[in-house]
Amino acid sequence: DQQVKQNSPSLSVQEGRISILNCDYTNSMFDYFLWYKKYPAEGPTFLISISSIKDKNEDGRFTVFLNKSAKHLSLHIVPSQPGDSAVYFCAASSAGGTSYGKLTFGQGTILTVHP
Amino acid sequence: EPEVTQTPSHQVTQMGQEVILRCVPISNHLYFYWYRQILGQKVEFLVSFYNNEISEKSEIFDDQFSVERPDGSNFTLKIRSTKLEDSAMYFCASKVVMNTEAFFGQGTRLTVV
Protein backbone atom coordinates (compact mmCIF):
# COMPACT_ATOMS: atom_id res chain seq x y z
CA ASP A 1 0.00 0.00 0.00
CA GLN A 2 1.91 3.04 -1.29
CA GLN A 3 -0.86 5.60 -1.27
CA VAL A 4 1.47 8.19 0.29
CA LYS A 5 5.12 8.23 -0.75
CA GLN A 6 8.12 10.18 0.40
CA ASN A 7 10.80 9.30 -2.10
CA SER A 8 13.73 10.91 -0.30
CA PRO A 9 14.79 8.87 2.73
CA SER A 10 17.09 11.66 3.91
CA LEU A 11 17.93 15.31 3.39
CA SER A 12 20.91 17.28 4.66
CA VAL A 13 20.79 21.08 4.84
CA GLN A 14 22.99 23.86 6.18
CA GLU A 15 21.63 25.96 9.04
CA GLY A 16 19.85 29.06 7.75
CA ARG A 17 19.07 27.56 4.34
CA ILE A 18 15.74 26.26 3.08
CA SER A 19 14.68 22.65 3.64
CA ILE A 20 12.21 21.24 1.12
CA LEU A 21 10.55 17.92 1.88
CA ASN A 22 8.37 16.28 -0.76
CA CYS A 23 5.44 13.92 -0.70
CA ASP A 24 3.31 12.30 -3.41
CA TYR A 25 -0.05 10.60 -3.08
CA THR A 26 -2.16 8.44 -5.33
CA ASN A 27 -5.59 8.36 -3.68
CA SER A 28 -7.73 11.18 -5.12
CA MET A 29 -10.15 10.80 -2.18
CA PHE A 30 -7.59 12.37 0.17
CA ASP A 31 -8.70 15.87 1.08
CA TYR A 32 -6.63 16.77 4.12
CA PHE A 33 -2.86 16.61 4.36
CA LEU A 34 -0.57 16.95 7.34
CA TRP A 35 3.11 17.02 8.22
CA TYR A 36 4.38 15.51 11.42
CA LYS A 37 7.81 15.67 13.01
CA LYS A 38 9.13 12.74 14.99
CA TYR A 39 12.11 12.23 17.29
CA PRO A 40 13.32 8.72 18.18
CA ALA A 41 11.27 7.03 20.92
CA GLU A 42 8.61 9.77 20.80
CA GLY A 43 5.24 10.05 19.14
CA PRO A 44 4.68 12.12 15.98
CA THR A 45 4.18 15.83 16.68
CA PHE A 46 1.83 17.79 14.44
CA LEU A 47 3.48 20.58 12.46
CA ILE A 48 1.15 21.96 9.82
CA SER A 49 -1.79 20.89 7.68
CA ILE A 50 -3.59 21.87 4.52
CA SER A 51 -7.06 21.24 3.20
CA SER A 52 -7.55 20.30 -0.44
CA ILE A 53 -9.44 23.56 -1.03
CA LYS A 54 -6.19 25.48 -0.52
CA ASP A 55 -2.84 25.37 -2.27
CA LYS A 56 -0.70 26.96 0.44
CA ASN A 57 -0.66 27.25 4.21
CA GLU A 58 1.93 29.07 6.31
CA ASP A 59 2.79 28.90 9.97
CA GLY A 60 5.92 30.76 10.97
CA ARG A 61 8.95 29.11 9.38
CA PHE A 62 6.82 26.28 7.93
CA THR A 63 4.90 26.44 4.66
CA VAL A 64 3.04 23.59 3.02
CA PHE A 65 2.23 23.67 -0.69
CA LEU A 66 -0.36 21.44 -2.31
CA ASN A 67 -0.53 20.70 -6.04
CA LYS A 68 -3.72 18.68 -6.48
CA SER A 69 -3.31 18.08 -10.20
CA ALA A 70 0.11 16.55 -9.62
CA LYS A 71 -0.98 14.90 -6.35
CA HIS A 72 2.07 16.40 -4.71
CA LEU A 73 2.73 18.35 -1.56
CA SER A 74 5.84 19.84 -0.09
CA LEU A 75 6.97 21.28 3.22
CA HIS A 76 9.31 24.26 3.20
CA ILE A 77 11.26 25.18 6.33
CA VAL A 78 12.90 28.61 6.21
CA PRO A 79 15.32 29.24 7.79
CA SER A 80 16.33 25.73 8.84
CA GLN A 81 17.68 25.31 12.37
CA PRO A 82 19.65 22.44 13.95
CA GLY A 83 16.65 21.75 16.22
CA ASP A 84 14.63 20.90 13.10
CA SER A 85 16.69 17.71 12.70
CA ALA A 86 14.17 14.87 12.97
CA VAL A 87 12.12 12.48 10.85
CA TYR A 88 9.34 14.23 8.93
CA PHE A 89 6.22 12.30 7.95
CA CYS A 90 3.68 13.32 5.40
CA ALA A 91 0.15 12.03 6.11
CA ALA A 92 -3.21 12.19 4.38
CA SER A 93 -6.82 11.58 5.28
CA SER A 94 -10.26 11.64 3.77
CA ALA A 95 -13.46 12.92 5.36
CA GLY A 96 -15.58 10.90 2.98
CA GLY A 97 -17.02 7.43 3.08
CA THR A 98 -16.17 5.23 6.03
CA SER A 99 -12.75 6.70 6.65
CA TYR A 100 -13.36 8.36 10.06
CA GLY A 101 -10.26 10.44 9.59
CA LYS A 102 -7.60 7.73 9.71
CA LEU A 103 -4.18 8.91 8.62
CA THR A 104 -2.16 7.24 5.89
CA PHE A 105 1.54 7.97 6.37
CA GLY A 106 4.51 8.18 4.07
CA GLN A 107 7.76 6.42 4.91
CA GLY A 108 9.36 9.52 6.37
CA THR A 109 12.35 11.70 5.49
CA ILE A 110 15.24 12.14 7.90
CA LEU A 111 16.19 15.82 7.94
CA THR A 112 19.62 16.77 9.25
CA VAL A 113 20.40 20.46 9.66
CA HIS A 114 24.11 21.15 10.07
CA PRO A 115 25.30 24.16 12.10
CA GLU B 1 -1.21 22.01 27.14
CA PRO B 2 -3.43 18.91 26.93
CA GLU B 3 -1.67 15.78 25.76
CA VAL B 4 -2.28 12.13 25.00
CA THR B 5 -0.59 9.90 27.56
CA GLN B 6 0.31 6.24 27.13
CA THR B 7 1.38 3.59 29.61
CA PRO B 8 3.60 1.71 29.90
CA SER B 9 6.41 3.28 27.87
CA HIS B 10 8.00 -0.14 27.36
CA GLN B 11 6.49 -3.61 27.71
CA VAL B 12 8.34 -6.87 27.32
CA THR B 13 6.19 -9.98 27.05
CA GLN B 14 6.54 -13.63 26.22
CA MET B 15 5.09 -14.93 22.96
CA GLY B 16 1.53 -16.12 23.48
CA GLN B 17 0.86 -13.82 26.44
CA GLU B 18 -1.83 -11.16 26.54
CA VAL B 19 -0.89 -7.49 26.75
CA ILE B 20 -2.96 -4.39 27.36
CA LEU B 21 -1.68 -1.03 26.21
CA ARG B 22 -3.29 1.97 27.84
CA CYS B 23 -3.98 5.47 26.62
CA VAL B 24 -5.65 8.56 28.04
CA PRO B 25 -6.75 10.71 25.09
CA ILE B 26 -7.32 14.47 25.29
CA SER B 27 -10.53 14.97 27.22
CA ASN B 28 -12.76 16.77 24.70
CA HIS B 29 -11.70 14.63 21.74
CA LEU B 30 -14.21 12.37 20.03
CA TYR B 31 -12.13 10.23 17.65
CA PHE B 32 -9.57 7.74 18.90
CA TYR B 33 -6.99 5.70 17.04
CA TRP B 34 -4.25 3.15 17.44
CA TYR B 35 -1.29 3.09 15.08
CA ARG B 36 1.90 1.08 15.14
CA GLN B 37 5.38 1.44 13.72
CA ILE B 38 7.58 -1.58 13.24
CA LEU B 39 11.26 -0.61 13.45
CA GLY B 40 12.40 1.00 10.20
CA GLN B 41 8.92 1.02 8.66
CA LYS B 42 6.16 3.56 8.24
CA VAL B 43 3.50 4.37 10.81
CA GLU B 44 0.50 2.11 10.08
CA PHE B 45 -3.15 2.56 11.00
CA LEU B 46 -4.67 -0.18 13.15
CA VAL B 47 -8.12 0.93 14.27
CA SER B 48 -10.37 3.94 14.77
CA PHE B 49 -12.99 4.28 17.50
CA TYR B 50 -15.89 6.71 17.57
CA ASN B 51 -19.14 6.87 19.50
CA ASN B 52 -18.10 3.89 21.63
CA GLU B 53 -17.55 1.52 18.77
CA ILE B 54 -14.95 0.57 16.20
CA SER B 55 -15.48 2.71 13.10
CA GLU B 56 -12.75 1.27 10.92
CA LYS B 57 -9.99 -1.31 11.23
CA SER B 58 -7.08 -2.34 9.06
CA GLU B 59 -6.29 -5.88 7.93
CA ILE B 60 -3.58 -5.94 10.62
CA PHE B 61 -6.30 -5.65 13.27
CA ASP B 62 -7.38 -9.28 13.34
CA ASP B 63 -9.23 -11.27 16.00
CA GLN B 64 -6.22 -11.13 18.32
CA PHE B 65 -6.72 -7.39 18.75
CA SER B 66 -9.47 -5.56 20.60
CA VAL B 67 -10.06 -2.02 21.84
CA GLU B 68 -12.13 -0.63 24.68
CA ARG B 69 -13.01 2.69 26.19
CA PRO B 70 -14.24 1.34 29.50
CA ASP B 71 -14.74 4.49 31.57
CA GLY B 72 -14.94 7.50 29.27
CA SER B 73 -11.31 8.45 29.76
CA ASN B 74 -9.07 5.44 29.14
CA PHE B 75 -8.69 3.84 25.71
CA THR B 76 -7.03 0.43 25.64
CA LEU B 77 -5.60 -1.90 23.02
CA LYS B 78 -5.48 -5.57 23.92
CA ILE B 79 -3.50 -8.20 22.08
CA ARG B 80 -4.73 -11.60 23.22
CA SER B 81 -1.89 -13.87 22.20
CA THR B 82 1.19 -11.95 21.19
CA LYS B 83 3.42 -13.02 18.31
CA LEU B 84 7.03 -12.06 17.62
CA GLU B 85 5.86 -9.89 14.71
CA ASP B 86 3.72 -7.78 17.08
CA SER B 87 6.93 -6.19 18.34
CA ALA B 88 6.61 -2.50 17.45
CA MET B 89 5.96 0.99 18.79
CA TYR B 90 2.25 1.43 19.38
CA PHE B 91 0.84 4.94 19.25
CA CYS B 92 -2.50 6.14 20.51
CA ALA B 93 -3.96 9.26 18.89
CA SER B 94 -7.05 11.38 19.29
CA LYS B 95 -8.72 14.24 17.51
CA VAL B 96 -11.60 16.54 18.27
CA VAL B 97 -13.35 16.36 14.88
CA MET B 98 -12.69 14.26 11.81
CA ASN B 99 -10.62 16.43 9.46
CA THR B 100 -8.30 18.03 11.93
CA GLU B 101 -4.88 17.12 13.23
CA ALA B 102 -4.50 14.02 15.36
CA PHE B 103 -2.52 14.32 18.57
CA PHE B 104 -0.28 11.37 19.33
CA GLY B 105 0.95 9.90 22.58
CA GLN B 106 4.63 9.19 23.15
CA GLY B 107 4.11 5.51 22.33
CA THR B 108 4.53 2.12 23.98
CA ARG B 109 7.42 0.01 22.80
CA LEU B 110 6.20 -3.60 22.80
CA THR B 111 8.86 -6.29 22.65
CA VAL B 112 7.69 -9.89 22.25
CA VAL B 113 10.31 -12.49 23.12
PDB file of C-alpha atoms in Angstrom:
ATOM      1  CA  ASP A   1       0.000   0.000   0.000  1.00  0.00           C
ATOM      2  CA  GLN A   2       1.909   3.039  -1.294  1.00  0.00           C
ATOM      3  CA  GLN A   3      -0.857   5.601  -1.272  1.00  0.00           C
ATOM      4  CA  VAL A   4       1.472   8.187   0.289  1.00  0.00           C
ATOM      5  CA  LYS A   5       5.118   8.228  -0.750  1.00  0.00           C
ATOM      6  CA  GLN A   6       8.121  10.179   0.399  1.00  0.00           C
ATOM      7  CA  ASN A   7      10.798   9.297  -2.103  1.00  0.00           C
ATOM      8  CA  SER A   8      13.727  10.913  -0.301  1.00  0.00           C
ATOM      9  CA  PRO A   9      14.786   8.872   2.733  1.00  0.00           C
ATOM     10  CA  SER A  10      17.086  11.661   3.907  1.00  0.00           C
ATOM     11  CA  LEU A  11      17.929  15.315   3.389  1.00  0.00           C
ATOM     12  CA  SER A  12      20.910  17.275   4.664  1.00  0.00           C
ATOM     13  CA  VAL A  13      20.788  21.080   4.837  1.00  0.00           C
ATOM     14  CA  GLN A  14      22.987  23.861   6.183  1.00  0.00           C
ATOM     15  CA  GLU A  15      21.631  25.959   9.043  1.00  0.00           C
ATOM     16  CA  GLY A  16      19.845  29.058   7.750  1.00  0.00           C
ATOM     17  CA  ARG A  17      19.074  27.559   4.337  1.00  0.00           C
ATOM     18  CA  ILE A  18      15.741  26.258   3.081  1.00  0.00           C
ATOM     19  CA  SER A  19      14.675  22.650   3.642  1.00  0.00           C
ATOM     20  CA  ILE A  20      12.207  21.241   1.121  1.00  0.00           C
ATOM     21  CA  LEU A  21      10.550  17.916   1.879  1.00  0.00           C
ATOM     22  CA  ASN A  22       8.375  16.278  -0.755  1.00  0.00           C
ATOM     23  CA  CYS A  23       5.440  13.920  -0.698  1.00  0.00           C
ATOM     24  CA  ASP A  24       3.310  12.303  -3.411  1.00  0.00           C
ATOM     25  CA  TYR A  25      -0.046  10.598  -3.083  1.00  0.00           C
ATOM     26  CA  THR A  26      -2.163   8.437  -5.333  1.00  0.00           C
ATOM     27  CA  ASN A  27      -5.589   8.357  -3.678  1.00  0.00           C
ATOM     28  CA  SER A  28      -7.726  11.180  -5.118  1.00  0.00           C
ATOM     29  CA  MET A  29     -10.150  10.803  -2.177  1.00  0.00           C
ATOM     30  CA  PHE A  30      -7.591  12.367   0.172  1.00  0.00           C
ATOM     31  CA  ASP A  31      -8.702  15.875   1.077  1.00  0.00           C
ATOM     32  CA  TYR A  32      -6.632  16.768   4.123  1.00  0.00           C
ATOM     33  CA  PHE A  33      -2.861  16.605   4.365  1.00  0.00           C
ATOM     34  CA  LEU A  34      -0.571  16.946   7.344  1.00  0.00           C
ATOM     35  CA  TRP A  35       3.105  17.020   8.217  1.00  0.00           C
ATOM     36  CA  TYR A  36       4.383  15.509  11.422  1.00  0.00           C
ATOM     37  CA  LYS A  37       7.811  15.667  13.007  1.00  0.00           C
ATOM     38  CA  LYS A  38       9.130  12.737  14.987  1.00  0.00           C
ATOM     39  CA  TYR A  39      12.105  12.234  17.286  1.00  0.00           C
ATOM     40  CA  PRO A  40      13.324   8.716  18.180  1.00  0.00           C
ATOM     41  CA  ALA A  41      11.271   7.029  20.916  1.00  0.00           C
ATOM     42  CA  GLU A  42       8.607   9.767  20.797  1.00  0.00           C
ATOM     43  CA  GLY A  43       5.240  10.055  19.140  1.00  0.00           C
ATOM     44  CA  PRO A  44       4.677  12.116  15.978  1.00  0.00           C
ATOM     45  CA  THR A  45       4.183  15.834  16.679  1.00  0.00           C
ATOM     46  CA  PHE A  46       1.834  17.792  14.443  1.00  0.00           C
ATOM     47  CA  LEU A  47       3.483  20.581  12.460  1.00  0.00           C
ATOM     48  CA  ILE A  48       1.148  21.957   9.822  1.00  0.00           C
ATOM     49  CA  SER A  49      -1.791  20.888   7.679  1.00  0.00           C
ATOM     50  CA  ILE A  50      -3.591  21.874   4.518  1.00  0.00           C
ATOM     51  CA  SER A  51      -7.061  21.239   3.203  1.00  0.00           C
ATOM     52  CA  SER A  52      -7.554  20.303  -0.442  1.00  0.00           C
ATOM     53  CA  ILE A  53      -9.441  23.563  -1.033  1.00  0.00           C
ATOM     54  CA  LYS A  54      -6.190  25.482  -0.517  1.00  0.00           C
ATOM     55  CA  ASP A  55      -2.836  25.374  -2.266  1.00  0.00           C
ATOM     56  CA  LYS A  56      -0.699  26.961   0.441  1.00  0.00           C
ATOM     57  CA  ASN A  57      -0.661  27.249   4.210  1.00  0.00           C
ATOM     58  CA  GLU A  58       1.934  29.070   6.307  1.00  0.00           C
ATOM     59  CA  ASP A  59       2.788  28.896   9.971  1.00  0.00           C
ATOM     60  CA  GLY A  60       5.919  30.765  10.966  1.00  0.00           C
ATOM     61  CA  ARG A  61       8.946  29.107   9.379  1.00  0.00           C
ATOM     62  CA  PHE A  62       6.823  26.284   7.928  1.00  0.00           C
ATOM     63  CA  THR A  63       4.901  26.443   4.661  1.00  0.00           C
ATOM     64  CA  VAL A  64       3.045  23.593   3.019  1.00  0.00           C
ATOM     65  CA  PHE A  65       2.230  23.674  -0.686  1.00  0.00           C
ATOM     66  CA  LEU A  66      -0.363  21.440  -2.312  1.00  0.00           C
ATOM     67  CA  ASN A  67      -0.528  20.699  -6.041  1.00  0.00           C
ATOM     68  CA  LYS A  68      -3.716  18.677  -6.483  1.00  0.00           C
ATOM     69  CA  SER A  69      -3.312  18.077 -10.199  1.00  0.00           C
ATOM     70  CA  ALA A  70       0.112  16.553  -9.616  1.00  0.00           C
ATOM     71  CA  LYS A  71      -0.981  14.898  -6.351  1.00  0.00           C
ATOM     72  CA  HIS A  72       2.071  16.396  -4.706  1.00  0.00           C
ATOM     73  CA  LEU A  73       2.726  18.350  -1.557  1.00  0.00           C
ATOM     74  CA  SER A  74       5.844  19.845  -0.087  1.00  0.00           C
ATOM     75  CA  LEU A  75       6.973  21.283   3.217  1.00  0.00           C
ATOM     76  CA  HIS A  76       9.312  24.258   3.200  1.00  0.00           C
ATOM     77  CA  ILE A  77      11.255  25.185   6.331  1.00  0.00           C
ATOM     78  CA  VAL A  78      12.902  28.605   6.208  1.00  0.00           C
ATOM     79  CA  PRO A  79      15.325  29.236   7.792  1.00  0.00           C
ATOM     80  CA  SER A  80      16.330  25.729   8.840  1.00  0.00           C
ATOM     81  CA  GLN A  81      17.676  25.310  12.374  1.00  0.00           C
ATOM     82  CA  PRO A  82      19.645  22.437  13.954  1.00  0.00           C
ATOM     83  CA  GLY A  83      16.649  21.754  16.223  1.00  0.00           C
ATOM     84  CA  ASP A  84      14.634  20.899  13.100  1.00  0.00           C
ATOM     85  CA  SER A  85      16.687  17.713  12.700  1.00  0.00           C
ATOM     86  CA  ALA A  86      14.171  14.867  12.967  1.00  0.00           C
ATOM     87  CA  VAL A  87      12.118  12.479  10.851  1.00  0.00           C
ATOM     88  CA  TYR A  88       9.339  14.227   8.925  1.00  0.00           C
ATOM     89  CA  PHE A  89       6.224  12.298   7.954  1.00  0.00           C
ATOM     90  CA  CYS A  90       3.675  13.323   5.404  1.00  0.00           C
ATOM     91  CA  ALA A  91       0.149  12.035   6.111  1.00  0.00           C
ATOM     92  CA  ALA A  92      -3.207  12.193   4.377  1.00  0.00           C
ATOM     93  CA  SER A  93      -6.815  11.579   5.284  1.00  0.00           C
ATOM     94  CA  SER A  94     -10.263  11.641   3.767  1.00  0.00           C
ATOM     95  CA  ALA A  95     -13.456  12.924   5.360  1.00  0.00           C
ATOM     96  CA  GLY A  96     -15.585  10.904   2.985  1.00  0.00           C
ATOM     97  CA  GLY A  97     -17.019   7.427   3.076  1.00  0.00           C
ATOM     98  CA  THR A  98     -16.170   5.226   6.027  1.00  0.00           C
ATOM     99  CA  SER A  99     -12.748   6.701   6.648  1.00  0.00           C
ATOM    100  CA  TYR A 100     -13.361   8.362  10.056  1.00  0.00           C
ATOM    101  CA  GLY A 101     -10.257  10.441   9.590  1.00  0.00           C
ATOM    102  CA  LYS A 102      -7.596   7.730   9.709  1.00  0.00           C
ATOM    103  CA  LEU A 103      -4.178   8.908   8.619  1.00  0.00           C
ATOM    104  CA  THR A 104      -2.157   7.241   5.889  1.00  0.00           C
ATOM    105  CA  PHE A 105       1.537   7.968   6.369  1.00  0.00           C
ATOM    106  CA  GLY A 106       4.511   8.176   4.065  1.00  0.00           C
ATOM    107  CA  GLN A 107       7.757   6.421   4.908  1.00  0.00           C
ATOM    108  CA  GLY A 108       9.359   9.519   6.367  1.00  0.00           C
ATOM    109  CA  THR A 109      12.351  11.700   5.486  1.00  0.00           C
ATOM    110  CA  ILE A 110      15.243  12.136   7.899  1.00  0.00           C
ATOM    111  CA  LEU A 111      16.187  15.815   7.939  1.00  0.00           C
ATOM    112  CA  THR A 112      19.618  16.773   9.253  1.00  0.00           C
ATOM    113  CA  VAL A 113      20.401  20.461   9.664  1.00  0.00           C
ATOM    114  CA  HIS A 114      24.110  21.152  10.075  1.00  0.00           C
ATOM    115  CA  PRO A 115      25.302  24.159  12.105  1.00  0.00           C
TER     116      PRO A 115
ATOM    117  CA  GLU B   1      -1.212  22.012  27.135  1.00  0.00           C
ATOM    118  CA  PRO B   2      -3.427  18.906  26.933  1.00  0.00           C
ATOM    119  CA  GLU B   3      -1.672  15.779  25.759  1.00  0.00           C
ATOM    120  CA  VAL B   4      -2.282  12.135  24.998  1.00  0.00           C
ATOM    121  CA  THR B   5      -0.587   9.902  27.556  1.00  0.00           C
ATOM    122  CA  GLN B   6       0.308   6.238  27.126  1.00  0.00           C
ATOM    123  CA  THR B   7       1.378   3.594  29.605  1.00  0.00           C
ATOM    124  CA  PRO B   8       3.604   1.710  29.900  1.00  0.00           C
ATOM    125  CA  SER B   9       6.408   3.280  27.872  1.00  0.00           C
ATOM    126  CA  HIS B  10       8.003  -0.136  27.360  1.00  0.00           C
ATOM    127  CA  GLN B  11       6.487  -3.615  27.712  1.00  0.00           C
ATOM    128  CA  VAL B  12       8.342  -6.874  27.316  1.00  0.00           C
ATOM    129  CA  THR B  13       6.193  -9.981  27.054  1.00  0.00           C
ATOM    130  CA  GLN B  14       6.544 -13.634  26.222  1.00  0.00           C
ATOM    131  CA  MET B  15       5.093 -14.927  22.958  1.00  0.00           C
ATOM    132  CA  GLY B  16       1.528 -16.118  23.482  1.00  0.00           C
ATOM    133  CA  GLN B  17       0.864 -13.817  26.439  1.00  0.00           C
ATOM    134  CA  GLU B  18      -1.833 -11.163  26.541  1.00  0.00           C
ATOM    135  CA  VAL B  19      -0.889  -7.495  26.746  1.00  0.00           C
ATOM    136  CA  ILE B  20      -2.961  -4.389  27.358  1.00  0.00           C
ATOM    137  CA  LEU B  21      -1.676  -1.026  26.206  1.00  0.00           C
ATOM    138  CA  ARG B  22      -3.295   1.973  27.835  1.00  0.00           C
ATOM    139  CA  CYS B  23      -3.978   5.470  26.623  1.00  0.00           C
ATOM    140  CA  VAL B  24      -5.651   8.559  28.036  1.00  0.00           C
ATOM    141  CA  PRO B  25      -6.753  10.712  25.088  1.00  0.00           C
ATOM    142  CA  ILE B  26      -7.317  14.467  25.288  1.00  0.00           C
ATOM    143  CA  SER B  27     -10.530  14.966  27.217  1.00  0.00           C
ATOM    144  CA  ASN B  28     -12.759  16.772  24.700  1.00  0.00           C
ATOM    145  CA  HIS B  29     -11.699  14.635  21.737  1.00  0.00           C
ATOM    146  CA  LEU B  30     -14.210  12.365  20.031  1.00  0.00           C
ATOM    147  CA  TYR B  31     -12.135  10.227  17.651  1.00  0.00           C
ATOM    148  CA  PHE B  32      -9.571   7.741  18.901  1.00  0.00           C
ATOM    149  CA  TYR B  33      -6.992   5.700  17.045  1.00  0.00           C
ATOM    150  CA  TRP B  34      -4.251   3.152  17.444  1.00  0.00           C
ATOM    151  CA  TYR B  35      -1.293   3.094  15.076  1.00  0.00           C
ATOM    152  CA  ARG B  36       1.897   1.083  15.135  1.00  0.00           C
ATOM    153  CA  GLN B  37       5.385   1.440  13.721  1.00  0.00           C
ATOM    154  CA  ILE B  38       7.583  -1.578  13.240  1.00  0.00           C
ATOM    155  CA  LEU B  39      11.256  -0.609  13.446  1.00  0.00           C
ATOM    156  CA  GLY B  40      12.397   1.001  10.205  1.00  0.00           C
ATOM    157  CA  GLN B  41       8.924   1.021   8.658  1.00  0.00           C
ATOM    158  CA  LYS B  42       6.157   3.561   8.243  1.00  0.00           C
ATOM    159  CA  VAL B  43       3.496   4.369  10.811  1.00  0.00           C
ATOM    160  CA  GLU B  44       0.498   2.108  10.075  1.00  0.00           C
ATOM    161  CA  PHE B  45      -3.154   2.559  10.996  1.00  0.00           C
ATOM    162  CA  LEU B  46      -4.666  -0.184  13.146  1.00  0.00           C
ATOM    163  CA  VAL B  47      -8.119   0.929  14.273  1.00  0.00           C
ATOM    164  CA  SER B  48     -10.365   3.938  14.769  1.00  0.00           C
ATOM    165  CA  PHE B  49     -12.990   4.281  17.498  1.00  0.00           C
ATOM    166  CA  TYR B  50     -15.886   6.709  17.572  1.00  0.00           C
ATOM    167  CA  ASN B  51     -19.137   6.873  19.503  1.00  0.00           C
ATOM    168  CA  ASN B  52     -18.104   3.894  21.633  1.00  0.00           C
ATOM    169  CA  GLU B  53     -17.545   1.522  18.772  1.00  0.00           C
ATOM    170  CA  ILE B  54     -14.952   0.572  16.196  1.00  0.00           C
ATOM    171  CA  SER B  55     -15.480   2.715  13.105  1.00  0.00           C
ATOM    172  CA  GLU B  56     -12.749   1.269  10.925  1.00  0.00           C
ATOM    173  CA  LYS B  57      -9.991  -1.306  11.228  1.00  0.00           C
ATOM    174  CA  SER B  58      -7.082  -2.344   9.056  1.00  0.00           C
ATOM    175  CA  GLU B  59      -6.293  -5.879   7.933  1.00  0.00           C
ATOM    176  CA  ILE B  60      -3.584  -5.937  10.622  1.00  0.00           C
ATOM    177  CA  PHE B  61      -6.303  -5.645  13.274  1.00  0.00           C
ATOM    178  CA  ASP B  62      -7.380  -9.277  13.342  1.00  0.00           C
ATOM    179  CA  ASP B  63      -9.232 -11.267  16.003  1.00  0.00           C
ATOM    180  CA  GLN B  64      -6.217 -11.128  18.316  1.00  0.00           C
ATOM    181  CA  PHE B  65      -6.716  -7.389  18.750  1.00  0.00           C
ATOM    182  CA  SER B  66      -9.466  -5.555  20.599  1.00  0.00           C
ATOM    183  CA  VAL B  67     -10.063  -2.020  21.844  1.00  0.00           C
ATOM    184  CA  GLU B  68     -12.127  -0.635  24.683  1.00  0.00           C
ATOM    185  CA  ARG B  69     -13.010   2.689  26.189  1.00  0.00           C
ATOM    186  CA  PRO B  70     -14.242   1.341  29.505  1.00  0.00           C
ATOM    187  CA  ASP B  71     -14.739   4.494  31.572  1.00  0.00           C
ATOM    188  CA  GLY B  72     -14.935   7.500  29.269  1.00  0.00           C
ATOM    189  CA  SER B  73     -11.305   8.455  29.760  1.00  0.00           C
ATOM    190  CA  ASN B  74      -9.067   5.437  29.140  1.00  0.00           C
ATOM    191  CA  PHE B  75      -8.694   3.845  25.714  1.00  0.00           C
ATOM    192  CA  THR B  76      -7.035   0.428  25.639  1.00  0.00           C
ATOM    193  CA  LEU B  77      -5.597  -1.896  23.024  1.00  0.00           C
ATOM    194  CA  LYS B  78      -5.477  -5.573  23.924  1.00  0.00           C
ATOM    195  CA  ILE B  79      -3.496  -8.198  22.083  1.00  0.00           C
ATOM    196  CA  ARG B  80      -4.729 -11.604  23.217  1.00  0.00           C
ATOM    197  CA  SER B  81      -1.886 -13.871  22.202  1.00  0.00           C
ATOM    198  CA  THR B  82       1.193 -11.948  21.189  1.00  0.00           C
ATOM    199  CA  LYS B  83       3.418 -13.017  18.313  1.00  0.00           C
ATOM    200  CA  LEU B  84       7.026 -12.058  17.621  1.00  0.00           C
ATOM    201  CA  GLU B  85       5.862  -9.889  14.714  1.00  0.00           C
ATOM    202  CA  ASP B  86       3.718  -7.782  17.077  1.00  0.00           C
ATOM    203  CA  SER B  87       6.932  -6.185  18.342  1.00  0.00           C
ATOM    204  CA  ALA B  88       6.610  -2.495  17.447  1.00  0.00           C
ATOM    205  CA  MET B  89       5.964   0.990  18.793  1.00  0.00           C
ATOM    206  CA  TYR B  90       2.245   1.432  19.381  1.00  0.00           C
ATOM    207  CA  PHE B  91       0.841   4.940  19.255  1.00  0.00           C
ATOM    208  CA  CYS B  92      -2.496   6.138  20.512  1.00  0.00           C
ATOM    209  CA  ALA B  93      -3.964   9.264  18.894  1.00  0.00           C
ATOM    210  CA  SER B  94      -7.050  11.379  19.288  1.00  0.00           C
ATOM    211  CA  LYS B  95      -8.720  14.245  17.512  1.00  0.00           C
ATOM    212  CA  VAL B  96     -11.600  16.544  18.267  1.00  0.00           C
ATOM    213  CA  VAL B  97     -13.354  16.361  14.884  1.00  0.00           C
ATOM    214  CA  MET B  98     -12.693  14.257  11.810  1.00  0.00           C
ATOM    215  CA  ASN B  99     -10.621  16.431   9.458  1.00  0.00           C
ATOM    216  CA  THR B 100      -8.297  18.026  11.932  1.00  0.00           C
ATOM    217  CA  GLU B 101      -4.880  17.124  13.233  1.00  0.00           C
ATOM    218  CA  ALA B 102      -4.495  14.023  15.360  1.00  0.00           C
ATOM    219  CA  PHE B 103      -2.519  14.320  18.573  1.00  0.00           C
ATOM    220  CA  PHE B 104      -0.282  11.367  19.329  1.00  0.00           C
ATOM    221  CA  GLY B 105       0.953   9.896  22.579  1.00  0.00           C
ATOM    222  CA  GLN B 106       4.625   9.192  23.148  1.00  0.00           C
ATOM    223  CA  GLY B 107       4.112   5.514  22.330  1.00  0.00           C
ATOM    224  CA  THR B 108       4.526   2.123  23.977  1.00  0.00           C
ATOM    225  CA  ARG B 109       7.418   0.007  22.799  1.00  0.00           C
ATOM    226  CA  LEU B 110       6.197  -3.600  22.798  1.00  0.00           C
ATOM    227  CA  THR B 111       8.860  -6.288  22.655  1.00  0.00           C
ATOM    228  CA  VAL B 112       7.687  -9.894  22.248  1.00  0.00           C
ATOM    229  CA  VAL B 113      10.307 -12.488  23.116  1.00  0.00           C
TER     230      VAL B 113
END
